[in-house]
Short mmCIF file of N, CA and C and ligand atoms in Angstrom, two decimals:
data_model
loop_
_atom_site.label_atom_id
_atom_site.label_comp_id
_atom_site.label_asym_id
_atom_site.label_seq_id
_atom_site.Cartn_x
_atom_site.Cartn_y
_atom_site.Cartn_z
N UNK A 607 87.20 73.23 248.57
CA UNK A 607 86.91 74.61 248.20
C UNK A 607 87.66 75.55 249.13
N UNK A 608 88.08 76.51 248.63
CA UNK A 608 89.31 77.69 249.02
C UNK A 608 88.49 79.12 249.22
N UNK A 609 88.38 80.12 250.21
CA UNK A 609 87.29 80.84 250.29
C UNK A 609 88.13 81.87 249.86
N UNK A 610 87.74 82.86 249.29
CA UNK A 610 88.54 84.29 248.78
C UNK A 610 88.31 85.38 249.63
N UNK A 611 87.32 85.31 250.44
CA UNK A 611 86.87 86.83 251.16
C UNK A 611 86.97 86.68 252.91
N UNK A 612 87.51 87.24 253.75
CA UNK A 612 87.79 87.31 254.93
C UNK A 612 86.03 87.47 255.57
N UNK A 613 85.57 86.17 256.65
CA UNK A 613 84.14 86.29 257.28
C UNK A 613 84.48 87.70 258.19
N UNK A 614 85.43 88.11 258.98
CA UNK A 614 85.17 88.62 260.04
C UNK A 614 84.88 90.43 259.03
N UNK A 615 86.32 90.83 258.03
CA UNK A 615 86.09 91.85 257.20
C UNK A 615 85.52 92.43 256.15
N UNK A 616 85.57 91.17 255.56
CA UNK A 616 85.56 91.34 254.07
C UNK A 616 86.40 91.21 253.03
N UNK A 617 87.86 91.56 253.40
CA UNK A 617 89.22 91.35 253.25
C UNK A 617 89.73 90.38 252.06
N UNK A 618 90.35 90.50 251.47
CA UNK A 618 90.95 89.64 250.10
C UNK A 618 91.59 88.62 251.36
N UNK A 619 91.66 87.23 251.07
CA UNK A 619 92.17 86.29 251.61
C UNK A 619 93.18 85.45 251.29
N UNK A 620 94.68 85.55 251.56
CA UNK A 620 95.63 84.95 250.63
C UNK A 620 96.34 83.79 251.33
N UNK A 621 97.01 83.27 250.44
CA UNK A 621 97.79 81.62 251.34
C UNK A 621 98.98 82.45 251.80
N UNK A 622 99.56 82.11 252.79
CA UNK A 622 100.94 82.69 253.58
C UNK A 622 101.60 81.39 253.29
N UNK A 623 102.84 81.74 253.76
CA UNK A 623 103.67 80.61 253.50
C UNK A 623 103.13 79.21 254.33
N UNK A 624 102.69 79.55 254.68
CA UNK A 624 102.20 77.74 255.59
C UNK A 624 101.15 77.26 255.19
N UNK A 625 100.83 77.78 254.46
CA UNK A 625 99.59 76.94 253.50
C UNK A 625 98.27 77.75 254.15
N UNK A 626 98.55 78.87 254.49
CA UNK A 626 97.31 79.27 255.57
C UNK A 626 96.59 80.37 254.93
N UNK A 627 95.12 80.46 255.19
CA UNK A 627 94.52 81.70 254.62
C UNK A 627 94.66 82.61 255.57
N UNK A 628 95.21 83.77 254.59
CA UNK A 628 95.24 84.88 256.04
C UNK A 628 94.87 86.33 255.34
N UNK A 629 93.92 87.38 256.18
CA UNK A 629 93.30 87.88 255.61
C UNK A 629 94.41 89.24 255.42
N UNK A 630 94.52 89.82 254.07
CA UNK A 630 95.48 90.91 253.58
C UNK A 630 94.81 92.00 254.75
N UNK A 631 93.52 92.36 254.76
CA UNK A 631 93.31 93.52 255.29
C UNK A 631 93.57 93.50 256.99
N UNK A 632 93.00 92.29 257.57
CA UNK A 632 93.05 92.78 259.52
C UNK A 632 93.87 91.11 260.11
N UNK A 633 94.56 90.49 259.02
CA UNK A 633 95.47 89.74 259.79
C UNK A 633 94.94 88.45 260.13
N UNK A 634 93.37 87.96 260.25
CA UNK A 634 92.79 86.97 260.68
C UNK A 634 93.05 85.82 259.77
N UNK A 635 93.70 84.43 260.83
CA UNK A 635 94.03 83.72 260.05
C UNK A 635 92.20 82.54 260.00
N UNK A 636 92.69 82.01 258.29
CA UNK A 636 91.26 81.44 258.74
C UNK A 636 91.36 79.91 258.35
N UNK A 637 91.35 79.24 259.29
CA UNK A 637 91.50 78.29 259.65
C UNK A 637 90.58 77.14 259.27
N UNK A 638 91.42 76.55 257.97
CA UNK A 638 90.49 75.62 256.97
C UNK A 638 90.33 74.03 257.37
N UNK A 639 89.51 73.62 258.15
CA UNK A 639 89.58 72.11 258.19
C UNK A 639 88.92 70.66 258.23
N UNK A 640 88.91 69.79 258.08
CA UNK A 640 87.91 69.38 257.36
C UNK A 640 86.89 68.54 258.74
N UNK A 641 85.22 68.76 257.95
CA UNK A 641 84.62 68.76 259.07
C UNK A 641 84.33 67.22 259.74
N UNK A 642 83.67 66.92 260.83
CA UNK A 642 83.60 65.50 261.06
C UNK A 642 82.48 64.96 261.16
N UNK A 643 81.88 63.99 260.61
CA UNK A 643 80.91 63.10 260.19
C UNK A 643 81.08 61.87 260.90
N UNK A 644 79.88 60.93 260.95
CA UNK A 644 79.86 59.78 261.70
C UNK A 644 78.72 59.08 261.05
N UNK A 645 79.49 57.57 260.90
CA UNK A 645 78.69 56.55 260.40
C UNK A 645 78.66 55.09 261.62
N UNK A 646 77.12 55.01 261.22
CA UNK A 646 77.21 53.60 262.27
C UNK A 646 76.75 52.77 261.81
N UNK A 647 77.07 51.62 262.10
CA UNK A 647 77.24 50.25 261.70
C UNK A 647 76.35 49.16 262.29
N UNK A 648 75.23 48.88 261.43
CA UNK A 648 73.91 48.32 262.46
C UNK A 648 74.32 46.72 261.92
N UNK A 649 74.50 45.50 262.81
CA UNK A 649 74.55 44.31 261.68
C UNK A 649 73.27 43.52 261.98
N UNK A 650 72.70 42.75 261.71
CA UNK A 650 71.93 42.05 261.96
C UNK A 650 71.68 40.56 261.52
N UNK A 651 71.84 39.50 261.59
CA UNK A 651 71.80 37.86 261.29
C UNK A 651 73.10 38.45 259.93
N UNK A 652 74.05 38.56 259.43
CA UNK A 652 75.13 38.96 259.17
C UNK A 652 74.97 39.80 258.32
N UNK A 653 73.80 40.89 258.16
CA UNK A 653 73.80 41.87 257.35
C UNK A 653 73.88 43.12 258.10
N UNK A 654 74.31 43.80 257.05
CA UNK A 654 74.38 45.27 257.52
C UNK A 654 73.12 46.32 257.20
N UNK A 655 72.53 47.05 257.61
CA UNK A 655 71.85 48.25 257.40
C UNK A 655 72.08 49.55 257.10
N UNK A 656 71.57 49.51 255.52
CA UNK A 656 72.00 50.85 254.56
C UNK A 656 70.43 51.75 254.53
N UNK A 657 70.70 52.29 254.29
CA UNK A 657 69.47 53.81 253.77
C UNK A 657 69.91 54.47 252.30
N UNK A 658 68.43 54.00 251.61
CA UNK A 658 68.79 54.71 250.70
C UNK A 658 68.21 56.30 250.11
N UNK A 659 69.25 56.71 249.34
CA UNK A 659 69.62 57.99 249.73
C UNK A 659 68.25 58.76 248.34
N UNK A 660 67.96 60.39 249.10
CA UNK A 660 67.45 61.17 248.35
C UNK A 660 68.31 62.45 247.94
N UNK A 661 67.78 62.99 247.18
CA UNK A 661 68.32 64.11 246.26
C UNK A 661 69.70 63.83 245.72
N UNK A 662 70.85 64.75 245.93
CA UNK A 662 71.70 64.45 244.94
C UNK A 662 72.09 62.83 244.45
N UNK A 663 72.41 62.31 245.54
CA UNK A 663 72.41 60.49 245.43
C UNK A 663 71.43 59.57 245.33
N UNK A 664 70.36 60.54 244.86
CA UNK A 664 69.37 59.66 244.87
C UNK A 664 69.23 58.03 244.25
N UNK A 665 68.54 57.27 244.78
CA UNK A 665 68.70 56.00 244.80
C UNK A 665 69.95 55.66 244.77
N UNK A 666 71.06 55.81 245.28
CA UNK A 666 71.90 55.02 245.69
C UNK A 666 71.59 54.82 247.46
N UNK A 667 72.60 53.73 248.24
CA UNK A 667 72.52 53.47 249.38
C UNK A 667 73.81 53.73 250.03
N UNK A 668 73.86 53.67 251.56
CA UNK A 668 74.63 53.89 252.08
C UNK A 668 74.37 53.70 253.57
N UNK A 669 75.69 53.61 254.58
CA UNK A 669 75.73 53.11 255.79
C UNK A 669 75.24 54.37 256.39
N UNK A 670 73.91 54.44 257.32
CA UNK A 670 73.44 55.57 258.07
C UNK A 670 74.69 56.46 258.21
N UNK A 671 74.73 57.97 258.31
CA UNK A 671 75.67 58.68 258.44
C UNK A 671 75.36 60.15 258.66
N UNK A 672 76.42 60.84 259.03
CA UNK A 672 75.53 62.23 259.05
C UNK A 672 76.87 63.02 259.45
N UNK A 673 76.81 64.62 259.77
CA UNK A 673 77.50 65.54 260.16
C UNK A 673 77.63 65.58 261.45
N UNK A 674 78.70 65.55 262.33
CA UNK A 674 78.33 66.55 263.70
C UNK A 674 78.09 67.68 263.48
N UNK A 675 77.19 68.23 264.39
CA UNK A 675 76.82 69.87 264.48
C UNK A 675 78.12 70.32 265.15
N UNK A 676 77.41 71.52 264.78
CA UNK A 676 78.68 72.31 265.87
C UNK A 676 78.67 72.50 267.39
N UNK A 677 79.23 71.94 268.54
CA UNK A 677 79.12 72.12 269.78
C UNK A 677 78.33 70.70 270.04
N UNK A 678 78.26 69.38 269.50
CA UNK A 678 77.59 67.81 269.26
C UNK A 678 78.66 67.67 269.91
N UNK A 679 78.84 66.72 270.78
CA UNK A 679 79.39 65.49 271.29
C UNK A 679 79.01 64.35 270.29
N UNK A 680 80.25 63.93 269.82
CA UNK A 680 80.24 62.99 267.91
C UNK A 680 79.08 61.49 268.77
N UNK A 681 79.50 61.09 270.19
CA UNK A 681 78.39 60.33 269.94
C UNK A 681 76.85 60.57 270.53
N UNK A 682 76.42 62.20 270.69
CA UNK A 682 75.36 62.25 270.31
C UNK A 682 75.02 62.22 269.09
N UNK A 683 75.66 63.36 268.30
CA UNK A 683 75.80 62.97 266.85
C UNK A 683 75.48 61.80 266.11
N UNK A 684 75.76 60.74 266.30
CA UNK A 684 75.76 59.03 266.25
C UNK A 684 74.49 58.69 265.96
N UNK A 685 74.08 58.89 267.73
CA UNK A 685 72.74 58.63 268.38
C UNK A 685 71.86 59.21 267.11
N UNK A 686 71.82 60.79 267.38
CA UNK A 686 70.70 61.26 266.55
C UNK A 686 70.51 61.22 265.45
N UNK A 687 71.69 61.03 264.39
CA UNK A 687 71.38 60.70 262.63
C UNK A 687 71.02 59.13 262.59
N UNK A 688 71.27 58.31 263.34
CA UNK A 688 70.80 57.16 263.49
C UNK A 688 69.11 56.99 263.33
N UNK A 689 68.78 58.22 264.87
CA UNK A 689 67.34 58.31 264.82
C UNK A 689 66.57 58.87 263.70
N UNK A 690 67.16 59.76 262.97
CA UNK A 690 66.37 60.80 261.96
C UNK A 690 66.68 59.80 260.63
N UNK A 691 67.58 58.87 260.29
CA UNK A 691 67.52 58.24 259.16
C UNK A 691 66.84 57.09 259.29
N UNK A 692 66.66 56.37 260.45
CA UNK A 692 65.98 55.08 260.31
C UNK A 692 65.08 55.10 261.53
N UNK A 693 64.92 55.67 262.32
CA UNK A 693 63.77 55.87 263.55
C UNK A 693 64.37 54.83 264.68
N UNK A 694 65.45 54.41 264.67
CA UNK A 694 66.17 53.43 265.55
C UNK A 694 66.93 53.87 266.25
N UNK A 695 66.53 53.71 267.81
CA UNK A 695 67.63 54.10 268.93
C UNK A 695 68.43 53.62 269.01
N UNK A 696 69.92 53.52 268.85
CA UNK A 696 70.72 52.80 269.54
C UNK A 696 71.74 53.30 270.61
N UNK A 697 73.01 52.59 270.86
CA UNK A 697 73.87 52.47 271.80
C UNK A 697 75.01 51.53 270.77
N UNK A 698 76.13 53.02 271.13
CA UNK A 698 77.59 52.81 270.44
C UNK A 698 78.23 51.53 271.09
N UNK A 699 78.75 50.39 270.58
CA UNK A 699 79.33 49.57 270.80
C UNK A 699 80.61 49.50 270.99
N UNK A 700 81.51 50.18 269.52
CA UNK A 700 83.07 50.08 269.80
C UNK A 700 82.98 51.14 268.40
N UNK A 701 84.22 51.64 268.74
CA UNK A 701 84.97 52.92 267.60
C UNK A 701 85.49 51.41 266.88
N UNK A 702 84.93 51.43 264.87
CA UNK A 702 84.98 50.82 264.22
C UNK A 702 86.62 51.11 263.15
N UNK A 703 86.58 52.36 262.90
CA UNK A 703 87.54 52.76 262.06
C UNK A 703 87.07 54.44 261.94
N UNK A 704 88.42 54.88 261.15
CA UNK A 704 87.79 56.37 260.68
C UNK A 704 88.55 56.41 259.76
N UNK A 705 87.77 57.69 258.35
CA UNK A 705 88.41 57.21 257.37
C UNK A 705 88.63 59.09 256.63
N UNK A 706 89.03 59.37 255.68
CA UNK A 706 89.08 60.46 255.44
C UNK A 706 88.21 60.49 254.02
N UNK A 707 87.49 61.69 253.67
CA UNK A 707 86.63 61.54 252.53
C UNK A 707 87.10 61.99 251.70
N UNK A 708 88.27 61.90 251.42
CA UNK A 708 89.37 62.45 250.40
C UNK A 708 90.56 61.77 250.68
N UNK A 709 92.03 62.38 250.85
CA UNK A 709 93.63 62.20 250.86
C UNK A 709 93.72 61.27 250.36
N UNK A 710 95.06 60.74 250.95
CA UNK A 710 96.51 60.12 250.24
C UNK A 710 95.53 58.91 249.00
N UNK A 711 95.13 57.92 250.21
CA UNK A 711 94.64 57.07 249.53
C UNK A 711 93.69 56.79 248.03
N UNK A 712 93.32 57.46 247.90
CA UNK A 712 92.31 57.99 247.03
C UNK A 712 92.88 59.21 246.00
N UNK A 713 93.76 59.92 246.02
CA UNK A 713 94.42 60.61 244.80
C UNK A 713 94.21 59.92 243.88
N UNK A 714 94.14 60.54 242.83
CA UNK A 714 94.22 60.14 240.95
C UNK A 714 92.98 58.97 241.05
N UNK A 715 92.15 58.89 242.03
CA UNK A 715 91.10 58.24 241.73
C UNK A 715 89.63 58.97 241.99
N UNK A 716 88.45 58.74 241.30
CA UNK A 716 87.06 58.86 241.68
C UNK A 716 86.73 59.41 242.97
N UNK A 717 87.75 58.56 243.55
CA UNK A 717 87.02 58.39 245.01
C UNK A 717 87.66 59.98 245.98
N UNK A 718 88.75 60.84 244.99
CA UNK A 718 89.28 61.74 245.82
C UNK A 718 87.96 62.86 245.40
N UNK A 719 87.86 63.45 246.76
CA UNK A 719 86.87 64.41 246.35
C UNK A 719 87.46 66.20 247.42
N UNK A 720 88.40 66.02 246.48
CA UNK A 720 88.76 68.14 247.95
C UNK A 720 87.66 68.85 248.20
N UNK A 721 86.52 68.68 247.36
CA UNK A 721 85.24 69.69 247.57
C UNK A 721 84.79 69.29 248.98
N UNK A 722 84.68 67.76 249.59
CA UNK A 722 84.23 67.82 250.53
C UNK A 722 84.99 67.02 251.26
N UNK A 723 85.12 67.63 251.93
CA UNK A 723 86.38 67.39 253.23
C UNK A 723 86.10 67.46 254.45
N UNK A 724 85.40 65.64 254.47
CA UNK A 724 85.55 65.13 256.08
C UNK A 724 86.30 64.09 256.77
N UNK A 725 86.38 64.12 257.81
CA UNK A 725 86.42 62.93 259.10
C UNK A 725 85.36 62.08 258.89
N UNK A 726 85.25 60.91 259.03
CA UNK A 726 83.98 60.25 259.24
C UNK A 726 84.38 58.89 259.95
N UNK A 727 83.77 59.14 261.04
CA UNK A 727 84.51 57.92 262.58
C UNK A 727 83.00 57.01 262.21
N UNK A 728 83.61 55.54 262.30
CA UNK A 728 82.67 54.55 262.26
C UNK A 728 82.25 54.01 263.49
N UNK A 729 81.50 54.01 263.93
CA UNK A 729 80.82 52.98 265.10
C UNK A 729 80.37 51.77 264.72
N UNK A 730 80.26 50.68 265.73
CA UNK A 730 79.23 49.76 265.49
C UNK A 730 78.52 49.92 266.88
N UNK A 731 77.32 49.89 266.42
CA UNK A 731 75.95 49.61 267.25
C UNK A 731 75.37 48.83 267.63
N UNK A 732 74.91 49.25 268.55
CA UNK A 732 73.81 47.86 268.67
C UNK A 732 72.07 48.52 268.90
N UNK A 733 70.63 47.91 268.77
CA UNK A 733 69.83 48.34 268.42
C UNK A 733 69.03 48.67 270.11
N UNK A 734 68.51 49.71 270.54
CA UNK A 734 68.15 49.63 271.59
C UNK A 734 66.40 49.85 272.26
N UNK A 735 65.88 50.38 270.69
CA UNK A 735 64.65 50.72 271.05
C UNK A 735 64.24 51.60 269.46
N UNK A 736 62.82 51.96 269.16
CA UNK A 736 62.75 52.58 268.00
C UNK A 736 61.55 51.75 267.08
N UNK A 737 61.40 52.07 265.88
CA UNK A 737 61.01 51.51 265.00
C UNK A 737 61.87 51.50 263.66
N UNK A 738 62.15 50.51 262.84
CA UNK A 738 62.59 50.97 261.59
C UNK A 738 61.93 51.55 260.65
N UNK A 739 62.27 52.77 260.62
CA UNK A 739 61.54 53.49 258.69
C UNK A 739 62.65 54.52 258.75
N UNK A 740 62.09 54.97 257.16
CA UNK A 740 63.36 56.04 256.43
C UNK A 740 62.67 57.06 257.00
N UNK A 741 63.34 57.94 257.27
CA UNK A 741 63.44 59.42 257.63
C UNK A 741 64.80 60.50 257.06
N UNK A 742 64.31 61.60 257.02
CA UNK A 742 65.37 62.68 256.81
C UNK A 742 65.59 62.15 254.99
N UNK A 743 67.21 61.88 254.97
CA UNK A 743 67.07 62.47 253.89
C UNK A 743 67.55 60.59 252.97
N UNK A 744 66.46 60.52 253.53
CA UNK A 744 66.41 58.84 253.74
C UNK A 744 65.32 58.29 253.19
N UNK A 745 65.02 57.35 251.99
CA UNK A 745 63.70 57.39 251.88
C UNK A 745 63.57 55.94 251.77
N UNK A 746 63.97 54.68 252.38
CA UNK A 746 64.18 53.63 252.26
C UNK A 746 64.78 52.38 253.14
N UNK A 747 65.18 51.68 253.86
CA UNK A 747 66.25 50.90 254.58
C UNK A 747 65.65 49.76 255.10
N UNK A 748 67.09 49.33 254.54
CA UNK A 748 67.08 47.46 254.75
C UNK A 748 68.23 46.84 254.93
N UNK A 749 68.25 45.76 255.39
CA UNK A 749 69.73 45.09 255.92
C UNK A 749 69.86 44.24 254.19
N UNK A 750 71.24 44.36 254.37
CA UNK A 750 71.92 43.57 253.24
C UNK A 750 72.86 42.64 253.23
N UNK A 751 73.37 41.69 252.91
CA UNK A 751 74.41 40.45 253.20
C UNK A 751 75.61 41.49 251.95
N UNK A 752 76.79 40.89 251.85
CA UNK A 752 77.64 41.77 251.12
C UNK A 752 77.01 41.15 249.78
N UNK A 753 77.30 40.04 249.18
CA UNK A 753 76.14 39.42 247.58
C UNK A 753 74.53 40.23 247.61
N UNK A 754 74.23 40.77 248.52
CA UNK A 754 73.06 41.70 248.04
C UNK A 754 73.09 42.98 247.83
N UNK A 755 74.23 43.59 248.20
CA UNK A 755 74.59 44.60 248.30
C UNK A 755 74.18 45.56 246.78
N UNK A 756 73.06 46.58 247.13
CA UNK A 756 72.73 47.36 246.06
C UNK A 756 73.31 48.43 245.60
N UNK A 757 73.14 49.82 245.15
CA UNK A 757 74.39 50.48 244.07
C UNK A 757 74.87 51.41 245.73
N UNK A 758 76.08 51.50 245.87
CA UNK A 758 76.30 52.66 247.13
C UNK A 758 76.89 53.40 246.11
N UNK A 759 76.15 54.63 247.59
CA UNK A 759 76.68 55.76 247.10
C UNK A 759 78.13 57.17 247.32
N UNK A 760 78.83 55.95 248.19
CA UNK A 760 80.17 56.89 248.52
C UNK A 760 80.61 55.38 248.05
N UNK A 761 82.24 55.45 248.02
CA UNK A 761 83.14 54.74 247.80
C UNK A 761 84.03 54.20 249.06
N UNK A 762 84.10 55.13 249.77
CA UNK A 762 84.36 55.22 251.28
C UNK A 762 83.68 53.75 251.72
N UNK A 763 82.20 54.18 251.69
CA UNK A 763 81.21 53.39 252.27
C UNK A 763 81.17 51.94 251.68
N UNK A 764 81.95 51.58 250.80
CA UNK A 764 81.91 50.34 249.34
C UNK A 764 83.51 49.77 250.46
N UNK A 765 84.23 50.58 250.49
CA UNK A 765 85.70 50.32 250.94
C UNK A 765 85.39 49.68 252.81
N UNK A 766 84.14 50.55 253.34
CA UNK A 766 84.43 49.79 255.20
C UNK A 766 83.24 48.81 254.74
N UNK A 767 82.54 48.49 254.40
CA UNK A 767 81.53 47.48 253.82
C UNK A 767 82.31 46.14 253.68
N UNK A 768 83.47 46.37 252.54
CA UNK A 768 84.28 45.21 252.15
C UNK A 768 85.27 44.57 253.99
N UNK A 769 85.72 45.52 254.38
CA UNK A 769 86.20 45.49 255.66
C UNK A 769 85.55 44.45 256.30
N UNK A 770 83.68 45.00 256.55
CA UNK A 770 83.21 43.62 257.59
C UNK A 770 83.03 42.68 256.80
N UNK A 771 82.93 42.38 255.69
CA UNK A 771 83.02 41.03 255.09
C UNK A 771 84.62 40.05 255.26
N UNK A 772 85.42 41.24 254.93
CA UNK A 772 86.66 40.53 255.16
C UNK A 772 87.32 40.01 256.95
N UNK A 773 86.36 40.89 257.84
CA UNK A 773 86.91 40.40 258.97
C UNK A 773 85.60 39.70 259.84
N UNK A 774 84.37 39.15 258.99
CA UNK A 774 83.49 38.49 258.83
C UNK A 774 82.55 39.23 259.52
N UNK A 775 82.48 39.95 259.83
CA UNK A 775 81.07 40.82 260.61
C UNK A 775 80.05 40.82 259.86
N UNK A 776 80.07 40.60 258.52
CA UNK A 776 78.93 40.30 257.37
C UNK A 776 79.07 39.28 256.59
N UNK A 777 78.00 38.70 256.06
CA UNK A 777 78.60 37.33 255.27
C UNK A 777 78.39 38.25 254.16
ZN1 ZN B 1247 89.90 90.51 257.62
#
């Protein structure tokens, strides 16, 4: 999504030659980019741990995940959507992958989405304290082997899923 109105003026907002929004009336360039998200990666006897999802995705599943806030250090970020989706403390293990929730890869397919445009850095975890239950916007979670694997709900999340099966982190 492309914004038309300048936050700081009010201002009509146009592309300049560099692909940039810049506001006709006081010059402010506004600086479009896409935000960053974080998913972590719980495994357990070789399954992974999904949450499944409420409102728009409802009943589909997916690898815990969430937004950084603004002014988050991404692995507090981590930490705390971890806690609010499944009530489980953990501790980041290793930077897993990061993937984009749109570009190259994904053009002319399903899976490209420009409306929402993130970063999303994978961790794997490990479990450190907590209880498991769904929380937030979470109403469900359970570990899955990849043959149990129920409907997900990003494609992204279907694509690093196949990953630990293929480099065996999941049977
Ligand atoms: Zn302006």
């Amino acid at each position: 999504m492309r914004y038309s109105y300048c936050p700081k003026c009010g201002g009509a907002l146009r592309l300049n030659e560099n692909e940039r929004l810049v506001c006709s009336a006081c010059g402010f360039v506004f600086y479009q980019n896409p935000s960053a998200s974080v998913a972590m990666i719980l495994i357990r006897n070789g399954k992974v741990l999904l949450g499944r999802k409420r409102g728009r995705y409802s009943g589909q599943w997916c690898v815990p995940c969430g937004y950084v806030e603004w002014g988050e250090d991404v692995y507090e970020a981590a930490k705390r959507e971890m806690l609010e989706e499944t009530g489980l403390r953990i501790e980041i293990t290793s930077l897993y992958t990061v993937t984009s929730l749109y570009g190259e890869p994904y053009l002319g397919t399903e899976w490209y989405n420009p409306e929402q445009q993130s970063v999303m850095i994978w961790f794997l975890a490990k479990e450190t304290g907590g209880e498991l239950r769904a929380g937030d916007d979470i109403d469900q979670v359970g570990y899955f082997s990849y043959e149990e694997l129920p409907r997900i709900a990003f494609p992204v999340h279907e694509i690093v899923i196949r990953k630990l099966l293929e480099e065996q982190l999941i049977s």
